[in-house]
């Protein structure tokens, strides 16, 4: 992670200190520990709102006082860049994105080792956590975070269009392509398939296709594999679906809001996307097709159905904090089975297997979506982007062949070029 200039850090730190004062912050680790205070920094999220409402319960049962700072994602990143880089002890618990910044934070020594803590309480039950999210919050064999919010890629589809065409829900990639083709041909104004197309934005959703074709971004030794035979087939397939059966004049800069809008306006039959966004498709206030949306597991490729199953957010303890035990007490409470169930019922998919197995945990989800999630969690892969320190740059590189395939360029040649660039990038990160 690149360090900013001292002057820029000072300016941002000054601004952030004003925000922290408004939240009641600023005490050092020793003062906080002696006063029974735990300083918690969270992102703006529906999960955070649920935890905020329940904090009085934690304070009553623990005897601790929570000093909460809540920020938007950009502000959160700025604060971490300033405080964690400076080795500040003013944060005890932090909400972070394991797959976006986790490796950088672990490499820089910002995250405390929680390995002994997660295994010490059998009632809290670390073994209850799904394999994919656990992998994503583990670095160099050490548990450095606890996942709190998960997502998987599933297939969104239009029940009415399939019924009219006499089609079954596709279970394989071949069936998905055939169904997309049939619907596009019989309904020229309706796309057979839509998904993200932006070079970086599409990488996470493309990843599930890559795994299902038998590929990955790197091999077990950390070498690039984006030009493997499996990867080339995945690039060609994903891009081909959009090029041949996607919306007319489709752009190559769509992220989920644009792709979702096409689907919810009734202009596409199939759409692969994160399950965590499902309410955009089922809410009548947002979707013209709310009553006809169905959900299914990602169709199987040559290697089976292997969608990602990842934690989009987790909680960690600041290594520089002198108040780590109290920080862990907060995490232990916030990630308990009871709190995870409450969050999941509020629409936040969680990482605990027991909560998904509990009928109460799926009571607020469409039945077919809950079934798709359960199946995806079992077969899911624990990352949806390259597992590197500088994630943004890596996504730009491995996303190039996606755009090439969508635009009709030579996807194989683009994959070869991306492989060279990606390997150079991987080598640079080891220096």
Short mmCIF file of C-alpha atoms in Angstrom, two decimals:
data_model
loop_
_atom_site.label_atom_id
_atom_site.label_comp_id
_atom_site.label_asym_id
_atom_site.label_seq_id
_atom_site.Cartn_x
_atom_site.Cartn_y
_atom_site.Cartn_z
CA UNK A 1 0.00 0.00 0.00
CA UNK A 2 1.44 3.38 -0.96
CA UNK A 3 1.88 5.91 1.80
CA UNK A 4 0.56 9.39 1.22
CA UNK A 5 2.58 12.51 1.88
CA UNK A 6 2.88 13.73 5.47
CA UNK A 7 1.08 16.96 4.62
CA UNK A 8 -1.84 15.14 3.02
CA UNK A 9 -2.05 12.78 5.97
CA UNK A 10 -2.05 15.71 8.37
CA UNK A 11 -4.87 17.42 6.49
CA UNK A 12 -7.04 14.34 6.33
CA UNK A 13 -6.23 13.46 9.92
CA UNK A 14 -7.32 16.90 11.06
CA UNK A 15 -10.61 16.55 9.25
CA UNK A 16 -11.14 13.07 10.61
CA UNK A 17 -10.33 14.11 14.14
CA UNK A 18 -13.17 16.64 13.93
CA UNK A 19 -15.52 13.86 12.85
CA UNK A 20 -14.31 11.63 15.68
CA UNK A 21 -14.84 14.37 18.22
CA UNK A 22 -18.45 14.58 17.10
CA UNK A 23 -18.74 10.84 17.73
CA UNK A 24 -17.15 11.13 21.14
CA UNK A 25 -13.78 9.68 20.07
CA UNK A 26 -10.16 10.41 20.61
CA UNK A 27 -9.20 8.45 23.75
CA UNK A 28 -6.04 6.32 23.67
CA UNK A 29 -5.95 2.55 24.17
CA UNK A 30 -4.91 2.63 27.80
CA UNK A 31 -7.54 5.22 28.70
CA UNK A 32 -10.23 3.31 26.83
CA UNK A 33 -9.27 0.01 28.44
CA UNK A 34 -9.24 1.48 31.93
CA UNK A 35 -12.56 3.22 31.30
CA UNK A 36 -14.20 0.11 29.90
CA UNK A 37 -14.58 1.65 26.44
CA UNK A 38 -14.29 -0.15 23.11
CA UNK A 39 -13.79 2.05 20.02
CA UNK A 40 -15.56 0.63 16.99
CA UNK A 41 -15.39 1.97 13.42
CA UNK A 42 -18.10 0.75 11.01
CA UNK A 43 -19.19 1.45 7.45
CA UNK A 44 -22.60 2.75 6.47
CA UNK A 45 -24.55 -0.45 5.83
CA UNK A 46 -27.84 -2.08 6.77
CA UNK A 47 -25.82 -4.50 8.95
CA UNK A 48 -24.42 -1.54 10.86
CA UNK A 49 -27.88 -0.12 11.49
CA UNK A 50 -28.97 -3.39 13.09
CA UNK A 51 -25.89 -3.53 15.29
CA UNK A 52 -26.27 0.10 16.35
CA UNK A 53 -29.81 -0.55 17.53
CA UNK A 54 -28.64 -3.54 19.59
CA UNK A 55 -25.53 -1.96 21.18
CA UNK A 56 -27.34 -1.14 24.46
CA UNK A 57 -27.81 -4.91 24.91
CA UNK A 58 -24.06 -5.45 24.56
CA UNK A 59 -23.22 -2.59 26.90
CA UNK A 60 -25.59 -3.95 29.55
CA UNK A 61 -24.35 -7.53 29.35
CA UNK A 62 -20.63 -6.70 29.05
CA UNK A 63 -20.33 -3.64 31.25
CA UNK A 64 -18.41 -1.96 28.42
CA UNK A 65 -19.21 1.31 26.68
CA UNK A 66 -19.11 1.40 22.85
CA UNK A 67 -17.64 4.48 21.25
CA UNK A 68 -18.92 4.23 17.67
CA UNK A 69 -17.66 5.92 14.52
CA UNK A 70 -19.77 5.33 11.39
CA UNK A 71 -18.54 6.47 7.98
CA UNK A 72 -19.22 6.11 4.26
CA UNK A 73 -16.87 3.78 2.38
CA UNK A 74 -14.64 6.53 1.00
CA UNK A 75 -14.37 8.22 4.39
CA UNK A 76 -13.67 4.86 5.99
CA UNK A 77 -10.81 4.21 3.58
CA UNK A 78 -9.38 7.68 4.26
CA UNK A 79 -9.48 7.12 7.99
CA UNK A 80 -7.79 3.74 7.73
CA UNK A 81 -5.12 5.15 5.41
CA UNK A 82 -4.33 7.83 7.97
CA UNK A 83 -4.70 6.06 11.28
CA UNK A 84 -3.51 2.54 10.45
CA UNK A 85 -0.50 3.83 8.52
CA UNK A 86 0.41 5.98 11.50
CA UNK A 87 0.13 3.02 13.88
CA UNK A 88 -2.65 4.76 15.80
CA UNK A 89 -4.16 2.93 18.78
CA UNK A 90 -7.40 4.94 18.57
CA UNK A 91 -9.34 2.17 16.80
CA UNK A 92 -10.05 -1.13 18.52
CA UNK A 93 -12.50 -2.79 16.10
CA UNK A 94 -12.71 -2.07 12.39
CA UNK A 95 -15.15 -3.08 9.67
CA UNK A 96 -13.18 -3.90 6.53
CA UNK A 97 -13.48 -5.58 3.10
CA UNK A 98 -11.49 -8.83 3.24
CA UNK A 99 -11.14 -9.28 -0.52
CA UNK A 100 -10.50 -5.65 -1.41
CA UNK A 101 -8.08 -4.51 1.30
CA UNK A 102 -7.56 -7.55 3.52
CA UNK A 103 -4.26 -8.65 1.99
CA UNK A 104 -2.83 -5.14 2.13
CA UNK A 105 -3.91 -4.71 5.75
CA UNK A 106 -2.46 -8.10 6.72
CA UNK A 107 0.80 -7.45 4.88
CA UNK A 108 1.18 -4.09 6.63
CA UNK A 109 0.52 -5.63 10.05
CA UNK A 110 -2.70 -3.76 10.73
CA UNK A 111 -4.79 -6.80 11.71
CA UNK A 112 -4.42 -8.61 15.03
CA UNK A 113 -4.11 -12.41 15.02
CA UNK A 114 -7.45 -13.79 16.22
CA UNK A 115 -6.63 -17.48 15.74
CA UNK A 116 -6.61 -18.38 19.42
CA UNK A 117 -9.68 -16.27 20.15
CA UNK A 118 -11.94 -17.78 17.47
CA UNK A 119 -11.12 -21.29 18.62
CA UNK A 120 -11.47 -20.68 22.37
CA UNK A 121 -15.27 -20.44 22.60
CA UNK A 122 -17.08 -23.56 21.41
CA UNK A 123 -20.44 -21.90 22.05
CA UNK A 124 -19.62 -19.05 19.69
CA UNK A 125 -18.46 -21.77 17.26
CA UNK A 126 -15.92 -20.81 14.58
CA UNK A 127 -16.59 -24.17 12.92
CA UNK A 128 -20.08 -22.90 12.09
CA UNK A 129 -18.62 -20.48 9.55
CA UNK A 130 -18.68 -21.36 5.85
CA UNK A 131 -15.38 -22.37 4.27
CA UNK A 132 -15.22 -19.63 1.61
CA UNK A 133 -15.65 -16.68 4.00
CA UNK A 134 -13.22 -18.25 6.48
CA UNK A 135 -10.57 -18.56 3.79
CA UNK A 136 -11.02 -14.91 2.83
CA UNK A 137 -10.48 -13.71 6.41
CA UNK A 138 -7.37 -15.84 6.92
CA UNK A 139 -3.88 -14.62 5.98
CA UNK A 140 -0.71 -16.71 6.11
CA UNK A 141 -2.52 -19.35 8.14
CA UNK A 142 -3.74 -16.85 10.75
CA UNK A 143 -7.34 -15.76 11.30
CA UNK A 144 -7.28 -11.96 11.03
CA UNK A 145 -10.98 -11.19 10.71
CA UNK A 146 -14.48 -12.52 11.21
CA UNK A 147 -16.86 -12.37 8.20
CA UNK A 148 -20.18 -10.61 8.78
CA UNK A 149 -21.78 -10.20 5.35
CA UNK A 150 -21.61 -12.73 2.52
CA UNK A 151 -22.72 -12.99 -1.06
CA UNK A 152 -22.73 -15.50 -3.87
CA UNK A 153 -23.48 -15.27 -7.59
CA UNK A 154 -26.85 -16.70 -8.61
CA UNK A 155 -28.98 -16.80 -11.72
CA UNK A 156 -31.86 -14.30 -11.87
CA UNK A 157 -34.46 -15.24 -14.49
CA UNK A 158 -37.91 -14.39 -15.83
CA UNK A 159 -40.41 -17.16 -15.07
CA UNK A 160 -42.94 -15.81 -17.56
CA UNK A 161 -40.51 -15.75 -20.48
CA UNK A 162 -39.34 -19.29 -19.82
CA UNK A 163 -42.90 -20.55 -19.55
CA UNK A 164 -43.91 -18.84 -22.80
CA UNK A 165 -40.93 -20.38 -24.59
CA UNK A 166 -41.53 -23.82 -23.06
CA UNK A 167 -38.10 -23.79 -21.42
CA UNK A 168 -36.86 -25.24 -18.15
CA UNK A 169 -34.55 -23.35 -15.83
CA UNK A 170 -31.06 -23.96 -17.26
CA UNK A 171 -28.84 -26.19 -15.16
CA UNK A 172 -25.74 -26.07 -17.37
CA UNK A 173 -23.87 -23.37 -19.28
CA UNK A 174 -24.88 -25.03 -22.53
CA UNK A 175 -28.54 -24.89 -21.53
CA UNK A 176 -28.19 -21.25 -20.48
CA UNK A 177 -26.77 -20.28 -23.87
CA UNK A 178 -29.46 -22.25 -25.73
CA UNK A 179 -32.23 -20.65 -23.66
CA UNK A 180 -30.78 -17.13 -24.08
CA UNK A 181 -30.58 -17.71 -27.84
CA UNK A 182 -34.16 -19.02 -28.08
CA UNK A 183 -35.63 -16.10 -26.15
CA UNK A 184 -33.61 -13.50 -28.06
CA UNK A 185 -34.73 -14.98 -31.37
CA UNK A 186 -38.41 -15.15 -30.40
CA UNK A 187 -38.38 -11.74 -28.64
CA UNK A 188 -35.96 -9.48 -30.55
CA UNK A 189 -36.62 -6.58 -28.17
CA UNK A 190 -35.68 -8.69 -25.16
CA UNK A 191 -32.09 -9.65 -24.38
CA UNK A 192 -31.51 -13.30 -23.69
CA UNK A 193 -28.81 -12.46 -21.15
CA UNK A 194 -27.39 -9.46 -19.34
CA UNK A 195 -24.52 -9.05 -16.88
CA UNK A 196 -21.83 -6.58 -15.92
CA UNK A 197 -19.60 -5.49 -18.79
CA UNK A 198 -17.18 -2.97 -17.29
CA UNK A 199 -13.55 -4.07 -17.40
CA UNK A 200 -13.11 -3.96 -13.62
CA UNK A 201 -16.72 -4.27 -12.48
CA UNK A 202 -17.32 -7.48 -14.45
CA UNK A 203 -14.37 -9.35 -12.94
CA UNK A 204 -16.20 -10.41 -9.78
CA UNK A 205 -19.16 -11.85 -11.68
CA UNK A 206 -16.98 -13.36 -14.40
CA UNK A 207 -15.02 -15.17 -11.68
CA UNK A 208 -17.83 -17.69 -11.12
CA UNK A 209 -17.79 -18.56 -14.82
CA UNK A 210 -14.02 -18.91 -14.68
CA UNK A 211 -14.19 -21.36 -11.76
CA UNK A 212 -17.06 -23.30 -13.34
CA UNK A 213 -14.98 -23.78 -16.49
CA UNK A 214 -12.15 -25.15 -14.34
CA UNK A 215 -9.95 -22.07 -14.20
CA UNK A 216 -8.77 -19.44 -11.74
CA UNK A 217 -6.75 -16.23 -11.81
CA UNK A 218 -3.62 -17.88 -10.39
CA UNK A 219 -2.37 -21.38 -9.64
CA UNK A 220 -1.31 -22.79 -6.26
CA UNK A 221 2.14 -21.24 -6.63
CA UNK A 222 0.74 -17.78 -7.32
CA UNK A 223 1.47 -17.75 -11.05
CA UNK A 224 -0.97 -16.25 -13.55
CA UNK A 225 -3.35 -18.68 -15.23
CA UNK A 226 -5.59 -16.23 -17.07
CA UNK A 227 -4.43 -17.67 -20.42
CA UNK A 228 -5.14 -21.29 -19.53
CA UNK A 229 -7.43 -23.24 -21.83
CA UNK A 230 -10.18 -23.12 -19.20
CA UNK A 231 -9.80 -19.36 -18.73
CA UNK A 232 -9.90 -18.69 -22.47
CA UNK A 233 -13.09 -20.72 -22.80
CA UNK A 234 -14.64 -18.85 -19.87
CA UNK A 235 -13.74 -15.45 -21.33
CA UNK A 236 -15.16 -16.43 -24.71
CA UNK A 237 -18.34 -17.83 -23.16
CA UNK A 238 -19.12 -14.90 -20.85
CA UNK A 239 -18.39 -12.27 -23.49
CA UNK A 240 -20.15 -14.30 -26.17
CA UNK A 241 -23.38 -14.47 -24.17
CA UNK A 242 -23.48 -10.69 -23.94
CA UNK A 243 -22.29 -10.06 -27.51
CA UNK A 244 -24.67 -12.53 -29.14
CA UNK A 245 -27.71 -12.46 -26.86
CA UNK A 246 -27.31 -9.30 -24.80
CA UNK A 247 -29.03 -5.93 -25.11
CA UNK A 248 -28.68 -4.10 -28.41
CA UNK A 249 -25.78 -1.66 -28.52
CA UNK A 250 -24.61 -2.80 -25.10
CA UNK A 251 -21.93 -0.63 -23.54
CA UNK A 252 -18.74 -2.02 -22.04
CA UNK A 253 -18.83 0.03 -18.86
CA UNK A 254 -21.84 -1.42 -17.05
CA UNK A 255 -21.61 -2.27 -13.36
CA UNK A 256 -24.48 -3.78 -11.39
CA UNK A 257 -26.82 -0.73 -11.33
CA UNK A 258 -26.93 -0.55 -15.14
CA UNK A 259 -27.24 -4.31 -15.66
CA UNK A 260 -29.87 -4.60 -12.92
CA UNK A 261 -31.87 -1.76 -14.48
CA UNK A 262 -32.03 -3.62 -17.79
CA UNK A 263 -33.30 -6.73 -16.04
CA UNK A 264 -35.80 -4.99 -13.76
CA UNK A 265 -37.22 -2.98 -16.65
CA UNK A 266 -38.18 -6.26 -18.30
CA UNK A 267 -35.56 -6.10 -21.02
CA UNK A 268 -33.67 -9.35 -20.31
CA UNK A 269 -34.52 -12.97 -19.57
CA UNK A 270 -31.40 -14.04 -17.63
CA UNK A 271 -29.04 -12.12 -15.39
CA UNK A 272 -26.19 -13.39 -13.20
CA UNK A 273 -25.48 -11.24 -10.16
CA UNK A 274 -24.78 -11.22 -6.43
CA UNK A 275 -27.61 -12.64 -4.34
CA UNK A 276 -27.27 -9.73 -1.91
CA UNK A 277 -28.86 -7.43 -4.51
CA UNK A 278 -32.01 -9.51 -4.95
CA UNK A 279 -34.42 -6.99 -3.42
CA UNK A 280 -33.77 -4.68 -6.36
CA UNK A 281 -35.46 -7.29 -8.55
CA UNK A 282 -38.28 -8.34 -6.20
CA UNK A 283 -39.39 -4.95 -4.87
CA UNK A 284 -42.38 -3.72 -6.94
CA UNK A 285 -41.30 -0.15 -6.30
CA UNK A 286 -38.00 -0.83 -8.09
CA UNK A 287 -38.82 -3.62 -10.52
CA UNK A 288 -41.41 -3.96 -13.28
CA UNK A 289 -40.91 -7.73 -13.21
CA UNK A 290 -41.02 -8.24 -9.44
CA UNK A 291 -43.81 -10.82 -9.64
CA UNK A 292 -42.11 -12.95 -12.29
CA UNK A 293 -38.51 -13.13 -11.02
CA UNK A 294 -37.04 -16.52 -10.20
CA UNK A 295 -33.67 -17.53 -8.78
CA UNK A 296 -31.45 -20.56 -9.34
CA UNK A 297 -27.89 -21.68 -8.77
CA UNK A 298 -25.31 -20.67 -11.33
CA UNK A 299 -25.53 -23.16 -14.24
CA UNK A 300 -22.77 -25.76 -14.21
CA UNK A 301 -19.79 -25.51 -16.51
CA UNK A 302 -17.32 -28.28 -17.38
CA UNK A 303 -16.05 -28.19 -13.77
CA UNK A 304 -19.52 -27.97 -12.20
CA UNK A 305 -21.36 -25.03 -10.64
CA UNK A 306 -18.73 -23.06 -8.74
CA UNK A 307 -19.95 -19.58 -7.88
CA UNK A 308 -17.98 -17.43 -5.52
CA UNK A 309 -19.02 -17.48 -1.87
CA UNK A 310 -17.33 -14.52 -0.26
CA UNK A 311 -17.51 -12.13 2.68
CA UNK A 312 -18.03 -8.61 1.39
CA UNK A 313 -17.36 -7.24 4.88
CA UNK A 314 -15.73 -8.48 8.06
CA UNK A 315 -14.69 -7.27 11.51
CA UNK A 316 -11.09 -7.14 12.66
CA UNK A 317 -9.10 -5.94 15.67
CA UNK A 318 -6.47 -3.26 15.19
CA UNK A 319 -3.03 -4.74 15.91
CA UNK A 320 -1.90 -1.39 17.36
CA UNK A 321 -4.75 -1.32 19.89
CA UNK A 322 -3.90 -1.90 23.53
CA UNK A 323 -7.54 -2.79 24.07
CA UNK A 324 -7.69 -5.97 21.98
CA UNK A 325 -9.49 -8.14 24.53
CA UNK A 326 -12.41 -5.73 24.75
CA UNK A 327 -12.37 -5.41 20.97
CA UNK A 328 -12.73 -9.16 20.68
CA UNK A 329 -15.62 -9.13 23.15
CA UNK A 330 -17.49 -6.76 20.83
CA UNK A 331 -16.79 -8.92 17.77
CA UNK A 332 -17.76 -12.06 19.65
CA UNK A 333 -21.12 -10.50 20.49
CA UNK A 334 -21.73 -8.85 17.09
CA UNK A 335 -21.05 -12.11 15.24
CA UNK A 336 -22.86 -14.47 17.58
CA UNK A 337 -25.46 -16.87 16.21
CA UNK A 338 -28.22 -14.70 17.64
CA UNK A 339 -26.95 -11.46 16.09
CA UNK A 340 -26.20 -13.19 12.77
CA UNK A 341 -29.76 -14.54 12.65
CA UNK A 342 -31.21 -11.11 13.39
CA UNK A 343 -29.12 -9.51 10.64
CA UNK A 344 -30.02 -12.20 8.13
CA UNK A 345 -33.73 -11.83 8.81
CA UNK A 346 -33.24 -8.12 8.07
CA UNK A 347 -31.89 -8.99 4.62
CA UNK A 348 -28.15 -9.29 5.28
CA UNK A 349 -26.89 -12.74 4.17
CA UNK A 350 -24.58 -14.11 6.84
CA UNK A 351 -21.67 -16.59 6.94
CA UNK A 352 -23.00 -19.09 9.51
CA UNK A 353 -24.16 -22.49 8.25
CA UNK A 354 -26.48 -22.95 11.23
CA UNK A 355 -28.38 -19.78 10.44
CA UNK A 356 -28.97 -20.87 6.85
CA UNK A 357 -30.14 -24.25 8.15
CA UNK A 358 -32.61 -22.53 10.49
CA UNK A 359 -36.00 -21.90 8.86
CA UNK A 360 -36.09 -18.54 10.63
CA UNK A 361 -32.88 -17.61 8.84
CA UNK A 362 -34.48 -18.01 5.42
CA UNK A 363 -38.01 -16.91 6.31
CA UNK A 364 -37.62 -13.48 4.70
CA UNK A 365 -36.03 -14.78 1.47
CA UNK A 366 -37.79 -16.14 -1.62
CA UNK A 367 -37.76 -19.93 -1.31
CA UNK A 368 -35.91 -20.53 -4.58
CA UNK A 369 -33.30 -17.93 -3.66
CA UNK A 370 -32.70 -19.53 -0.27
CA UNK A 371 -32.24 -22.90 -1.98
CA UNK A 372 -29.83 -21.40 -4.52
CA UNK A 373 -27.83 -19.75 -1.75
CA UNK A 374 -27.60 -22.98 0.24
CA UNK A 375 -26.32 -24.90 -2.77
CA UNK A 376 -23.89 -22.14 -3.71
CA UNK A 377 -22.46 -21.97 -0.21
CA UNK A 378 -21.55 -25.65 -0.36
CA UNK A 379 -19.74 -25.41 -3.68
CA UNK A 380 -18.60 -21.81 -3.44
CA UNK A 381 -15.08 -20.48 -4.01
CA UNK A 382 -13.75 -18.08 -1.40
CA UNK A 383 -12.67 -15.24 -3.69
CA UNK A 384 -14.29 -13.31 -6.53
CA UNK A 385 -11.21 -11.41 -7.75
CA UNK A 386 -7.45 -11.97 -7.81
CA UNK A 387 -6.04 -12.51 -4.33
CA UNK A 388 -3.42 -9.78 -4.36
CA UNK A 389 -2.47 -6.65 -2.44
CA UNK A 390 -3.28 -4.06 -5.11
CA UNK A 391 -6.67 -5.39 -6.13
CA UNK A 392 -7.82 -2.49 -8.31
CA UNK A 393 -4.87 -2.76 -10.71
CA UNK A 394 -5.23 -6.53 -10.94
CA UNK A 395 -8.91 -6.25 -11.85
CA UNK A 396 -8.11 -3.83 -14.65
CA UNK A 397 -5.63 -6.31 -16.14
CA UNK A 398 -7.66 -9.51 -15.92
CA UNK A 399 -10.80 -7.68 -17.06
CA UNK A 400 -9.34 -6.77 -20.46
CA UNK A 401 -10.25 -10.10 -22.15
CA UNK A 402 -13.87 -9.74 -20.93
CA UNK A 403 -14.24 -6.50 -22.87
CA UNK A 404 -12.43 -7.98 -25.85
CA UNK A 405 -14.84 -10.90 -25.98
CA UNK A 406 -17.91 -8.67 -25.66
CA UNK A 407 -16.75 -6.43 -28.49
CA UNK A 408 -15.95 -9.34 -30.78
CA UNK A 409 -12.18 -9.03 -30.58
CA UNK A 410 -9.91 -12.07 -30.25
CA UNK A 411 -10.54 -13.17 -26.65
CA UNK A 412 -7.74 -15.75 -26.81
CA UNK A 413 -5.17 -13.19 -27.87
CA UNK A 414 -6.46 -10.77 -25.23
CA UNK A 415 -6.07 -13.49 -22.58
CA UNK A 416 -2.48 -14.08 -23.68
CA UNK A 417 -1.72 -10.37 -23.39
CA UNK A 418 -3.46 -10.17 -20.01
CA UNK A 419 -1.43 -13.16 -18.82
CA UNK A 420 1.86 -11.42 -19.59
CA UNK A 421 0.74 -8.19 -17.91
CA UNK A 422 -0.75 -9.98 -14.92
CA UNK A 423 2.37 -12.09 -14.34
CA UNK A 424 4.50 -8.95 -14.47
CA UNK A 425 2.15 -7.40 -11.94
CA UNK A 426 2.32 -10.46 -9.67
CA UNK A 427 6.12 -10.43 -9.83
CA UNK A 428 6.18 -6.74 -8.91
CA UNK A 429 4.14 -7.39 -5.79
CA UNK A 430 6.73 -9.83 -4.51
CA UNK A 431 9.50 -7.25 -4.58
#
